[in-house]
């Protein structure tokens, strides 16, 4: 592992993170939640699985609901969206107790749009609500004198980004026929996970966008991209087509050995691929947000796990393969050779039809690659492969990639299964990932609500949050830190810079509800409330006794 091994040794010895860490937001704390230790066994006692309609935490921890679905977030009366997912915290004036929190909104359900008609048709009002409640929220949060986290609705920064927000298109698809010969798009939705750039903006990922776009009569190729916003600037909104169009889960940004920007991405569906983008130009910290231009020009690669190579996803590669009159489309790609020749005419077509292009050039179909994170101690890359029941991979696994020479810009790699889901590990269906400064991997799970407490999923009960050390004696041993409410998943774990607080989303509690008079969950159990509300909580520790 080269320099990675040295970094891990330093971390294990309590020497902190080495300079040049790959993470876009390198953690620096030597303790978690205010406890004077950086050892996993020192700051919490693992909990047991639960079926209760509660967010359960270890002894010595509490949570505050910072914002929940339909809460007013600013003086304009805008409302917090639904499908709360990714979180990113941006300190104000260097504070660990006040900052902007960006939260993604992935999709809507019965609690926001009401029951769907028996014929399956949506009303115009439902379509409008669907566009409004998806997207993103920028809110200002603070820790009050009593230690509780709250939302400041008087913030000048608080705003919604949703299906009505104008975006600029960048990169190879801009102005091409693939996107309708335009340089702009209206709205973002299906916002799953995301990431922070080195220049402190947010990248948000459009995942399952098709149904929303089709219902609203919007062009499909305007969605499925990585979008960028600046929490502090409401006029800044871009969609970066060079990063490809597919069912994006998240982004993980790092630097190559020679200073170029790398973005790792997963395509969250069965038999889909793992990607990385490498910028043509080099990162210059002094340029600040102008570095965003690096995401407009570079090389897009797809992982071939059998050969251990990153394969370029380019028009040139596609054209060369299709030039062979004996070409046969691989599994997962529809169309004859002539139809594919008509479909792929330039790089704009390639990025707009990235899933098929990646399979054509030799990308390896995998088991729902969701969150990807770069270890802050070395340049190994962790990928949550959630599951794929068609392959018998019921409980999923976490893959660890070792880039050649520890260089994120390398075109060759090796990999291992870091930990597999199942009875032996105590969790199933890993989804979002996050690292703390002690090298622990925080893993949330995504067992489908329809499978909770049934069959082979019975022992896991509700979804949860687990801590998995990435080095040391307890490496690859999962310990449960939180249990989610009924029919929900925990998403978007994100620490404040000093790691005294963990922001966490509670997504779709009670999502199996079909009758609003009989909700299957009432989390967060607000007095007088008759529906479940997704939302984001702030978890902190406190002294017992």
XYZ file of N, CA and C in Angstrom, residues 48 62 180 312:
12
model
N -28.510 -2.946 20.305
C -29.076 -4.117 19.643
C -30.070 -3.679 18.564
N -27.647 11.840 22.523
C -28.981 12.394 22.300
C -29.057 12.940 20.885
N -31.052 18.569 -26.359
C -31.977 19.482 -27.012
C -31.333 20.774 -27.470
N -11.375 4.122 -20.482
C -11.939 5.408 -20.917
C -13.327 5.237 -21.532
